[in-house]
Coordinates of C-alpha atoms in Angstrom, one line a residue:
Chain A
M1 CA -20.3 91.3 -58.7
V2 CA -16.6 91.9 -57.5
L3 CA -14.4 89.4 -58.6
G4 CA -12.9 88.6 -55.0
A5 CA -10.1 86.0 -54.3
A6 CA -12.7 83.7 -52.7
T7 CA -14.6 83.6 -56.2
I8 CA -11.1 83.1 -58.0
V9 CA -10.0 80.2 -55.7
Q10 CA -13.1 78.5 -56.1
A11 CA -13.1 78.8 -59.9
S12 CA -9.8 77.5 -59.7
Y13 CA -11.0 74.4 -57.8
F14 CA -13.6 73.8 -60.4
V15 CA -11.5 73.6 -63.2
A16 CA -8.9 71.2 -61.6
A17 CA -11.9 68.8 -60.5
A18 CA -13.1 69.1 -64.5
L19 CA -9.1 68.3 -65.3
F20 CA -9.1 65.6 -62.8
I21 CA -11.8 63.7 -64.6
F22 CA -11.4 64.4 -67.9
G23 CA -7.7 63.5 -67.3
L24 CA -8.7 60.0 -66.0
K25 CA -11.1 59.4 -68.5
R26 CA -8.4 59.9 -71.3
M27 CA -6.1 58.0 -68.8
S28 CA -8.2 54.9 -69.6
S29 CA -7.2 54.4 -73.3
P30 CA -3.7 53.9 -74.2
V31 CA -4.1 55.9 -77.2
T32 CA -4.9 59.2 -75.2
A33 CA -3.4 58.1 -71.7
R34 CA -0.1 60.3 -72.0
G35 CA -2.4 63.5 -72.7
G36 CA -4.9 62.6 -69.8
I37 CA -1.6 62.6 -67.0
V38 CA -0.6 66.3 -68.4
W39 CA -4.1 67.8 -68.2
A40 CA -4.8 66.5 -64.9
G41 CA -1.3 67.6 -64.4
V42 CA -2.3 71.3 -65.3
G43 CA -5.4 71.1 -62.9
M44 CA -3.0 70.3 -60.3
V45 CA -0.6 73.2 -61.0
V46 CA -3.9 75.7 -61.3
A47 CA -5.3 74.8 -58.2
T48 CA -1.6 74.8 -56.1
L49 CA -0.8 78.1 -57.3
I50 CA -4.6 80.0 -56.5
T51 CA -4.8 78.0 -53.4
F52 CA -2.0 80.9 -52.1
L53 CA -4.6 83.6 -53.2
T54 CA -7.1 82.3 -50.0
P55 CA -8.2 84.9 -47.9
G56 CA -6.9 85.0 -44.3
M57 CA -4.1 82.7 -44.6
E58 CA -0.9 83.2 -42.9
N59 CA 2.4 81.0 -42.9
Y60 CA 3.4 81.5 -46.4
G61 CA 6.8 81.3 -46.2
L62 CA 7.0 77.8 -44.4
M63 CA 4.5 76.5 -47.1
T64 CA 6.7 77.5 -49.9
V65 CA 9.4 75.8 -48.3
A66 CA 7.4 72.4 -47.3
I67 CA 6.2 72.0 -50.9
A68 CA 9.6 72.6 -52.0
I69 CA 10.8 70.0 -49.7
G70 CA 8.6 67.5 -50.9
G71 CA 8.0 68.3 -54.0
I72 CA 11.9 68.1 -54.9
I73 CA 12.5 64.8 -53.2
A74 CA 9.7 63.1 -54.7
W75 CA 10.5 64.8 -58.1
V76 CA 14.0 63.1 -58.0
T77 CA 12.9 59.8 -56.7
G78 CA 10.3 59.5 -58.7
R79 CA 12.5 60.3 -62.2
R80 CA 14.9 57.6 -61.1
V81 CA 13.4 54.8 -59.6
A82 CA 13.4 51.6 -62.1
M83 CA 10.2 50.5 -63.8
T84 CA 10.6 47.1 -61.8
D85 CA 10.0 49.1 -58.6
M86 CA 7.3 51.0 -59.8
P87 CA 4.5 48.9 -57.7
Q88 CA 6.4 50.3 -54.1
M89 CA 7.1 53.6 -55.2
I90 CA 3.1 54.2 -56.0
A91 CA 2.5 52.8 -52.4
L92 CA 5.1 55.4 -51.0
Y93 CA 3.3 58.3 -52.8
N94 CA -0.1 57.3 -51.8
G95 CA 1.2 56.8 -48.4
M96 CA 2.2 60.6 -47.8
G97 CA -1.3 61.4 -49.4
G98 CA -2.7 59.6 -46.5
G99 CA -0.7 61.2 -44.3
A100 CA -1.5 64.6 -45.6
A101 CA -4.9 63.8 -45.1
G102 CA -4.3 62.8 -41.5
A103 CA -2.1 65.6 -40.7
I104 CA -5.2 68.2 -41.8
A105 CA -7.6 66.1 -39.7
A106 CA -4.9 66.8 -36.7
V107 CA -4.8 70.1 -37.5
E108 CA -8.4 70.6 -37.6
L109 CA -8.9 68.1 -34.5
F110 CA -6.1 70.3 -32.1
S111 CA -7.7 73.4 -32.9
G112 CA -11.1 72.6 -32.1
E113 CA -13.1 74.3 -34.9
A114 CA -15.1 71.6 -36.2
H115 CA -18.2 70.6 -34.8
G116 CA -21.3 68.4 -35.5
A117 CA -21.1 66.2 -39.0
Q118 CA -17.6 68.3 -40.3
L119 CA -16.2 67.2 -37.3
A120 CA -17.3 63.3 -37.6
L121 CA -16.0 63.2 -41.2
G122 CA -12.7 65.0 -40.1
V123 CA -12.2 62.0 -37.7
L124 CA -13.1 59.6 -39.8
G125 CA -11.0 61.1 -42.9
G126 CA -8.2 61.2 -40.4
V127 CA -8.5 57.5 -39.1
I128 CA -8.3 56.5 -42.9
G129 CA -5.7 58.5 -43.7
A130 CA -3.8 57.5 -41.0
V131 CA -4.2 54.1 -41.8
S132 CA -3.5 54.3 -45.4
F133 CA -0.3 56.2 -44.1
S134 CA 1.3 53.1 -42.1
G135 CA 0.1 50.4 -43.9
S136 CA 1.3 52.1 -47.2
L137 CA 4.7 52.2 -45.7
I138 CA 4.9 48.9 -45.1
A139 CA 3.7 47.7 -48.4
F140 CA 6.6 49.6 -49.7
G141 CA 9.2 48.0 -47.2
K142 CA 7.8 44.5 -47.9
L143 CA 8.0 45.2 -51.8
Q144 CA 11.7 47.0 -51.3
G145 CA 13.0 44.0 -49.5
L146 CA 13.2 45.8 -46.4
I147 CA 10.8 44.0 -44.5
K148 CA 11.3 40.4 -45.4
R149 CA 8.8 38.6 -43.0
S150 CA 5.4 38.5 -43.1
I151 CA 4.4 38.5 -38.9
R152 CA 1.3 36.3 -38.1
F153 CA 0.2 35.3 -34.8
P154 CA -2.7 32.9 -33.4
G155 CA -5.7 35.2 -33.3
Q156 CA -4.5 38.5 -35.0
N157 CA -7.6 39.1 -36.5
Y158 CA -9.1 39.7 -33.1
V159 CA -6.0 41.4 -32.0
N160 CA -6.7 43.9 -35.2
L161 CA -10.5 44.1 -34.4
V162 CA -9.9 45.3 -31.0
I163 CA -7.5 48.1 -32.4
L164 CA -10.2 48.7 -34.9
A165 CA -12.9 48.9 -32.1
A166 CA -10.7 51.3 -30.0
T167 CA -10.3 53.6 -32.6
L168 CA -13.6 53.5 -33.2
V169 CA -14.6 54.5 -29.6
A170 CA -11.7 57.1 -29.2
G171 CA -13.3 58.8 -32.0
A172 CA -16.6 58.4 -31.3
I173 CA -15.4 60.3 -28.2
L174 CA -14.3 63.3 -29.7
V175 CA -17.4 63.6 -31.9
V176 CA -19.6 63.7 -28.6
H177 CA -17.6 65.8 -26.7
G178 CA -15.7 67.6 -29.2
S179 CA -12.1 67.8 -30.4
G180 CA -11.4 70.8 -28.3
G181 CA -10.3 70.6 -25.0
L182 CA -9.3 66.9 -25.4
P183 CA -5.7 67.0 -27.2
G184 CA -4.4 63.6 -25.4
H185 CA -7.6 61.6 -26.9
V186 CA -6.5 63.6 -30.5
T187 CA -3.2 61.8 -29.7
L188 CA -4.7 58.3 -29.0
L189 CA -6.9 58.5 -31.9
F190 CA -4.0 58.7 -34.4
V191 CA -1.6 56.4 -32.4
L192 CA -4.3 54.0 -32.6
A193 CA -5.0 54.4 -36.2
L194 CA -1.3 54.4 -37.2
L195 CA -1.0 50.9 -35.5
L196 CA -4.1 49.8 -36.5
G197 CA -2.5 50.6 -40.2
L198 CA 0.8 48.3 -39.2
T199 CA -0.7 45.3 -38.0
M200 CA -3.8 45.1 -40.3
T201 CA -0.9 45.0 -43.5
L202 CA 2.1 43.1 -41.6
P203 CA 0.6 39.6 -41.9
I204 CA 0.0 40.0 -45.5
G205 CA 2.4 38.4 -47.9
G206 CA 4.0 40.2 -50.8
A207 CA 2.3 38.9 -53.7
D208 CA -1.0 40.2 -52.3
M209 CA 0.6 43.6 -52.0
P210 CA -0.7 45.0 -55.3
V211 CA -4.3 44.6 -54.4
V212 CA -3.9 46.2 -50.7
I213 CA -2.0 49.3 -52.5
S214 CA -5.3 49.9 -54.7
L215 CA -6.8 49.1 -51.7
Y216 CA -5.1 52.1 -49.8
N217 CA -5.2 54.3 -52.8
A218 CA -9.2 54.3 -52.6
L219 CA -8.7 54.7 -48.9
T220 CA -6.8 57.9 -49.2
G221 CA -9.1 59.0 -52.0
L222 CA -12.0 58.6 -49.5
A223 CA -9.9 60.4 -46.6
V224 CA -9.3 63.4 -48.8
A225 CA -12.7 63.3 -50.0
F226 CA -13.9 63.5 -46.2
E227 CA -11.1 66.2 -45.1
G228 CA -12.7 68.4 -48.3
F229 CA -16.1 68.4 -46.1
V230 CA -14.2 69.9 -43.1
L231 CA -12.8 72.2 -45.2
D232 CA -15.4 72.9 -47.7
N233 CA -13.4 72.6 -50.1
A234 CA -15.3 71.2 -53.5
A235 CA -12.1 70.0 -55.5
M236 CA -10.8 67.9 -52.6
I237 CA -14.5 66.3 -52.2
I238 CA -15.0 65.8 -55.6
A239 CA -11.1 64.5 -56.7
G240 CA -11.2 62.2 -53.4
T241 CA -14.7 60.3 -54.2
V242 CA -13.7 59.8 -57.7
V243 CA -10.6 57.9 -56.5
G244 CA -12.4 56.5 -53.8
S245 CA -14.8 54.7 -56.1
A246 CA -12.4 54.5 -59.0
G247 CA -10.2 52.9 -56.7
T248 CA -12.5 50.3 -55.0
L249 CA -13.4 49.4 -58.4
L250 CA -9.9 48.9 -59.3
T251 CA -9.0 46.8 -56.1
Q252 CA -11.9 44.7 -57.4
L253 CA -10.5 44.0 -60.7
M254 CA -7.1 43.1 -59.3
A255 CA -8.5 40.9 -56.6
K256 CA -10.7 39.1 -59.6
A257 CA -7.6 38.7 -61.7
M258 CA -5.7 37.0 -58.8
N259 CA -8.8 34.8 -58.0
R260 CA -8.8 36.3 -54.6
S261 CA -11.6 38.1 -52.6
L262 CA -11.1 40.9 -50.8
A263 CA -11.6 39.6 -47.6
N264 CA -9.3 36.7 -48.5
V265 CA -6.5 39.1 -49.1
L266 CA -7.0 40.8 -46.1
F267 CA -7.7 38.0 -43.7
S268 CA -6.5 34.9 -44.5
G269 CA -2.5 35.8 -44.7
F270 CA -1.7 33.5 -47.7
G271 CA 0.3 35.0 -50.4
E272 CA 3.8 34.5 -49.8
S273 CA 4.9 31.2 -47.8
A274 CA 1.4 28.9 -48.4
A275 CA 3.8 26.6 -49.7
A276 CA 1.0 23.9 -50.9
A277 CA 0.8 21.5 -48.4
A278 CA -0.7 19.6 -51.5
S279 CA 0.3 16.6 -54.1
G280 CA 3.4 15.1 -54.4
G281 CA 4.1 17.1 -57.4
P282 CA 3.4 16.2 -61.0
A283 CA 4.7 13.1 -62.7
G284 CA 6.8 12.7 -65.5
T285 CA 10.7 14.7 -65.6
M286 CA 11.5 18.0 -67.2
K287 CA 13.1 17.9 -70.1
S288 CA 16.1 20.1 -71.0
I289 CA 16.5 21.4 -74.8
D290 CA 19.2 23.8 -76.2
T291 CA 19.9 27.2 -77.5
A292 CA 20.2 26.1 -81.1
D293 CA 17.4 23.7 -80.9
V294 CA 15.3 26.6 -79.6
A295 CA 16.4 28.8 -82.7
V296 CA 15.4 26.6 -85.2
M297 CA 12.1 25.7 -83.5
L298 CA 11.3 29.5 -83.5
G299 CA 12.8 30.7 -86.6
F300 CA 10.7 28.0 -88.5
S301 CA 7.5 29.0 -86.8
E302 CA 4.6 30.5 -88.2
K303 CA 3.2 31.7 -85.0
V304 CA 5.0 32.4 -81.6
I305 CA 3.2 33.5 -78.4
V306 CA 5.5 35.0 -75.7
V307 CA 4.6 34.8 -71.9
P308 CA 6.6 37.0 -70.0
G309 CA 6.4 36.8 -66.1
Y310 CA 8.2 38.9 -63.3
G311 CA 11.4 36.8 -63.8
M312 CA 11.7 38.3 -66.9
A313 CA 12.0 41.7 -65.6
V314 CA 14.0 40.7 -62.6
A315 CA 16.4 39.2 -65.3
Q316 CA 16.0 42.4 -66.9
A317 CA 15.6 40.7 -70.4
Q318 CA 12.7 42.5 -71.9
H319 CA 15.1 44.3 -73.9
K320 CA 16.8 41.5 -75.2
V321 CA 13.1 39.7 -75.5
W322 CA 11.9 42.2 -78.1
E323 CA 14.9 42.0 -80.1
L324 CA 14.6 38.6 -80.3
C325 CA 11.0 38.7 -81.6
Q326 CA 11.6 41.6 -84.2
A327 CA 14.4 38.9 -85.5
L328 CA 11.7 36.5 -85.3
I329 CA 9.1 39.1 -86.9
A330 CA 11.9 39.8 -89.7
R331 CA 12.0 36.1 -90.6
G332 CA 7.9 36.5 -91.2
V333 CA 7.2 34.8 -87.7
A334 CA 4.1 36.2 -86.6
V335 CA 4.6 37.3 -82.6
K336 CA 2.4 38.1 -80.3
F337 CA 2.6 38.8 -76.4
A338 CA 0.0 37.4 -73.7
I339 CA -0.1 38.9 -70.6
H340 CA -1.5 37.7 -67.7
P341 CA -3.5 40.0 -65.2
V342 CA -0.9 39.4 -62.3
A343 CA 2.2 38.8 -64.4
G344 CA 4.7 41.4 -63.1
R345 CA 4.1 42.8 -59.3
M346 CA 0.3 43.9 -60.0
P347 CA -2.0 44.4 -62.9
G348 CA -0.4 45.9 -66.2
H349 CA 3.4 46.1 -64.7
M350 CA 4.5 44.1 -67.2
N351 CA 2.8 45.8 -69.7
V352 CA 4.8 49.0 -68.3
L353 CA 7.9 47.0 -68.4
L354 CA 7.3 45.7 -71.7
A355 CA 6.6 49.3 -72.7
E356 CA 9.6 50.6 -71.5
A357 CA 11.6 48.2 -73.9
G358 CA 9.8 49.5 -76.8
V359 CA 7.2 46.6 -77.3
P360 CA 4.0 48.4 -79.2
Y361 CA 1.1 48.0 -76.7
D362 CA -1.0 46.5 -79.8
L363 CA 1.3 43.2 -80.1
I364 CA 0.3 42.9 -76.6
Y365 CA -2.9 40.7 -75.4
D366 CA -4.6 39.8 -72.3
E367 CA -5.1 36.4 -70.9
G368 CA -9.2 37.1 -72.2
E369 CA -7.8 37.7 -75.6
I370 CA -5.5 35.4 -76.5
N371 CA -6.1 32.2 -74.9
A372 CA -8.0 30.4 -77.7
E373 CA -4.9 31.3 -79.9
F374 CA -2.4 29.1 -78.4
E375 CA -3.9 26.3 -80.0
T376 CA -2.8 27.3 -83.0
A377 CA 0.4 28.5 -81.9
D378 CA 3.9 26.6 -82.9
V379 CA 5.4 27.8 -80.1
A380 CA 4.3 29.5 -76.8
L381 CA 7.8 30.7 -75.5
V382 CA 7.5 31.2 -71.2
I383 CA 10.4 33.7 -69.7
G384 CA 10.5 34.2 -66.0
A385 CA 6.6 33.4 -65.7
N386 CA 5.3 30.3 -63.5
D387 CA 2.2 29.9 -61.7
V388 CA 0.1 32.1 -64.2
V389 CA 0.7 29.0 -66.7
N390 CA 0.5 26.0 -64.4
P391 CA -2.4 23.7 -65.8
A392 CA -3.0 22.7 -62.5
A393 CA -5.4 25.8 -61.9
R394 CA -7.3 24.2 -63.8
T395 CA -7.4 20.5 -62.7
D396 CA -6.0 20.2 -59.0
K397 CA -8.4 20.9 -56.4
S398 CA -5.6 20.5 -53.7
S399 CA -3.5 23.5 -55.4
P400 CA -3.9 26.7 -53.7
I401 CA -4.3 28.6 -57.3
Y402 CA -6.8 26.4 -57.9
G403 CA -9.6 28.3 -59.9
M404 CA -7.3 31.1 -60.7
P405 CA -7.3 32.1 -64.3
I406 CA -4.1 30.7 -66.3
L407 CA -3.0 31.4 -69.7
N408 CA -3.0 28.3 -72.0
A409 CA 0.6 28.1 -72.9
D410 CA 0.2 24.3 -72.6
K411 CA -1.9 24.2 -75.4
A412 CA 0.5 25.1 -77.9
K413 CA 2.6 22.9 -79.9
N414 CA 5.6 23.2 -78.3
V415 CA 6.2 24.8 -74.7
I416 CA 9.9 26.2 -74.1
V417 CA 10.1 27.6 -70.6
I418 CA 13.6 30.0 -69.8
K419 CA 13.9 29.7 -66.3
R420 CA 16.8 30.1 -63.7
G421 CA 16.5 26.6 -62.2
Q422 CA 13.9 24.1 -61.3
G423 CA 12.6 26.2 -58.5
T424 CA 8.5 26.9 -57.4
G425 CA 7.0 30.3 -58.3
F426 CA 5.6 32.9 -56.0
S427 CA 3.3 30.8 -54.6
G428 CA 5.5 27.6 -54.0
V429 CA 3.5 25.5 -56.3
E430 CA 5.2 22.8 -58.8
N431 CA 4.2 23.9 -62.0
A432 CA 3.0 20.8 -64.2
L433 CA 3.3 22.8 -67.2
F434 CA 7.0 21.7 -67.3
Y435 CA 6.5 18.3 -66.8
L436 CA 4.2 17.8 -69.9
D437 CA 5.5 16.2 -73.0
N438 CA 5.2 19.1 -75.1
A439 CA 7.3 21.1 -72.9
R440 CA 11.5 21.8 -73.2
M441 CA 13.1 23.3 -70.7
L442 CA 16.1 26.1 -71.7
Y443 CA 18.3 26.9 -68.0
G444 CA 19.8 29.6 -67.7
D445 CA 19.3 33.7 -66.9
G446 CA 16.9 35.3 -68.9
Q447 CA 18.9 37.9 -70.5
A448 CA 21.7 36.0 -71.2
K449 CA 19.6 33.4 -72.9
A450 CA 17.7 35.9 -74.9
A451 CA 20.7 37.2 -76.1
E452 CA 22.2 34.0 -77.2
L453 CA 18.8 33.2 -79.1
V454 CA 19.0 36.6 -81.0
Q455 CA 22.4 35.6 -82.1
A456 CA 21.0 32.2 -83.0
V457 CA 18.2 33.2 -84.8
K458 CA 19.9 35.9 -86.8
A459 CA 22.4 33.0 -88.2
L460 CA 19.8 30.8 -89.1
Chain B
M1 CA -20.1 76.8 -47.1
I2 CA -21.1 73.3 -48.9
D3 CA -24.5 72.5 -46.3
G4 CA -25.4 68.8 -46.0
F5 CA -27.7 67.8 -49.1
I6 CA -25.4 69.6 -51.6
A7 CA -22.5 67.9 -50.3
L8 CA -24.2 64.5 -50.2
Y9 CA -25.1 65.0 -54.0
I10 CA -21.9 66.1 -54.7
F11 CA -20.3 62.9 -53.2
M12 CA -22.7 60.5 -54.8
L13 CA -22.0 62.0 -58.3
A14 CA -18.6 61.9 -57.9
A15 CA -18.6 58.4 -57.1
F16 CA -20.3 57.3 -60.1
T17 CA -18.0 59.1 -61.9
G18 CA -15.2 57.9 -60.8
Y19 CA -16.9 54.4 -61.4
E20 CA -17.7 55.0 -65.0
V21 CA -14.3 56.7 -65.6
I22 CA -12.8 53.3 -64.9
A23 CA -15.4 50.7 -65.6
R24 CA -13.8 49.5 -69.0
V25 CA -10.2 50.4 -68.4
P26 CA -8.4 47.4 -70.4
V27 CA -6.1 45.4 -67.7
I28 CA -2.7 46.8 -69.8
L29 CA -3.4 50.3 -67.7
H30 CA -4.3 49.3 -64.5
T31 CA -0.8 50.1 -63.0
P32 CA -0.5 53.4 -64.7
L33 CA -4.1 54.4 -64.1
M34 CA -3.7 53.1 -60.4
S35 CA -0.7 55.7 -60.4
G36 CA -2.9 58.3 -62.5
S37 CA -5.4 57.9 -59.6
N38 CA -2.8 58.2 -57.2
F39 CA -1.7 61.4 -58.6
V40 CA -5.3 62.9 -58.6
H41 CA -5.5 62.5 -54.7
G42 CA -2.3 64.8 -54.3
I43 CA -5.1 67.4 -54.7
V44 CA -5.1 67.4 -50.9
L45 CA -2.3 69.5 -51.1
V46 CA -4.5 72.1 -51.4
G47 CA -6.2 71.4 -48.5
A48 CA -2.9 71.0 -46.1
M49 CA -1.8 74.4 -47.5
V50 CA -5.1 75.7 -46.2
A51 CA -4.9 73.8 -42.9
M52 CA -1.6 75.4 -43.0
G53 CA -2.5 78.7 -43.7
R54 CA -5.1 78.4 -40.8
A55 CA -2.7 76.8 -37.9
H56 CA -1.6 78.3 -34.6
G57 CA 0.5 77.6 -32.3
T58 CA 3.9 75.2 -32.9
L59 CA 2.3 72.0 -32.7
E60 CA -0.6 73.0 -35.1
V61 CA 2.0 74.5 -37.2
T62 CA 4.6 71.5 -37.2
I63 CA 1.6 68.9 -38.4
A64 CA 0.4 71.2 -41.3
F65 CA 4.1 71.8 -42.3
I66 CA 4.6 67.8 -42.2
G67 CA 0.6 67.5 -43.9
V68 CA 2.2 69.7 -46.9
V69 CA 5.7 68.1 -47.4
L70 CA 3.7 64.8 -47.7
A71 CA 0.9 66.4 -49.6
A72 CA 3.6 67.9 -52.2
G73 CA 5.2 64.4 -52.0
N74 CA 1.9 62.4 -53.4
A75 CA 1.1 65.3 -56.2
V76 CA 4.8 65.8 -57.4
G77 CA 5.9 62.0 -57.1
G78 CA 2.5 60.6 -58.5
Y79 CA 2.7 62.8 -61.8
A80 CA 6.3 62.0 -62.1
V81 CA 5.8 58.0 -62.1
T82 CA 2.8 57.8 -63.8
E83 CA 4.0 60.4 -66.8
R84 CA 7.1 58.2 -67.3
M85 CA 5.1 55.1 -67.7
L86 CA 2.4 56.6 -70.2
E87 CA 5.2 58.0 -72.4
M88 CA 6.4 54.3 -73.2
F89 CA 3.1 53.3 -74.0
K90 CA 3.7 53.2 -78.3
S91 CA 1.6 51.5 -80.9
S92 CA 3.5 49.7 -83.9
K93 CA 2.3 52.4 -86.2
T94 CA 3.7 55.1 -84.0
A95 CA 6.7 53.6 -82.5
P96 CA 10.0 54.2 -83.9
K97 CA 11.6 51.2 -86.3
A98 CA 13.7 48.6 -84.1
K99 CA 17.0 50.5 -83.1
H100 CA 18.9 48.0 -81.5

């Protein structure tokens, strides 16, 4: 058998697909995760380079220019983005992948070469890719603060339904008649699909965006797999499908961690402003405390559990907080970090932010692992977290966060809350924790207060 | 070409693979893993390249060009941010002792 160019290309795709799966597997454990992305990266480079050998291709010059443009812009932005902004960058890159899948579909549809099942999958992949593209851009805009409001109006779900139906009809016409002679229809199909992504995503609030990004990630995977069928490209089929199913599972895990069903996220329009029409607020008063007292309390504890939230990251306090913890560890205090799945902007985001500050991952525990330990802790130090430690989630049925699994910070002997002011959390709900007898409020900027605590603890 | 049932088998097996690979992942890795899987569908780049290689006429070439730019952004950006995040994950046994 002669080793033709086509065979080499296929072999490289086989290698790439294997490396992607191997890489993803390694990425699912913190010990091997770093190597995982490198292996997957090797697969990507091999597949991309060998693709240039594909027989019968043209436009090599423009192709190289396009890769350089996209690659350089993405590399520079990806290297520079702050860790706190990671979720929206993922949304952006994901949207680009969806757009690419849509572009492949558009080229194939305009050329009119695909027929039958391949045409149907091409149309479907194109629609999904386009929805993921425009939807992800909206998600990026919202998290980046470019889009401030969630646009909602009565009957919105019906409008979306109509657009979806129109998109499907336009797609079906193309599949039945073949796309070759109908460029107007092809254009209409993509306009409708892009519009659908916009109208689906605009009403969803910022708090729910991570789930949406994860969903679009899975959808892009699916779109890539479908376009892989159109192009007879096994690497795209396998990688796209693996991401499609893994992403779907990840989306469910995230939705579950937030105590929301996916349908609820997509169609209810909560997640930003549902400012609890409920309850007249918890009884009691918030009791403040000063830095020196907190330092004494922490310094003479046996066990401290730190509960960080997104507020800590916004205040860029994670480095000072870790310094504080190191000072405590040096005094023989046992320190652990308790992370709620939705601390930060998406599940696992807080772990990334703590890792950035140098906190070893084996000091970090998730809600299931550590909740029983709060009862034995002398101090629960809550920094920038709010809804995830609100005991109302356990008891108050009228609360919008009722039923959400929370960290049992209120069970600790003492609770110290570092907080900028007296406002409510992301969900707009009053926090009953702050009014408890064992809770004390340390008001101020997270980073400044943590720095003062470091000095005070060291001076003990 | 990959014909009907073979394609379906590939699809099914890949779907189970994706599910199994993720099934037991700890919450601490959700964000990097989502980012990593985002990188993996950057393989759309090879598809965009092939589509561009076959494209004829200004319209098709222009769309394909945009497709390749976007796909390269997906692959490269996805790698850059995932690698940055995972690089920071250290255990207390391997972590260098407190600088500051």
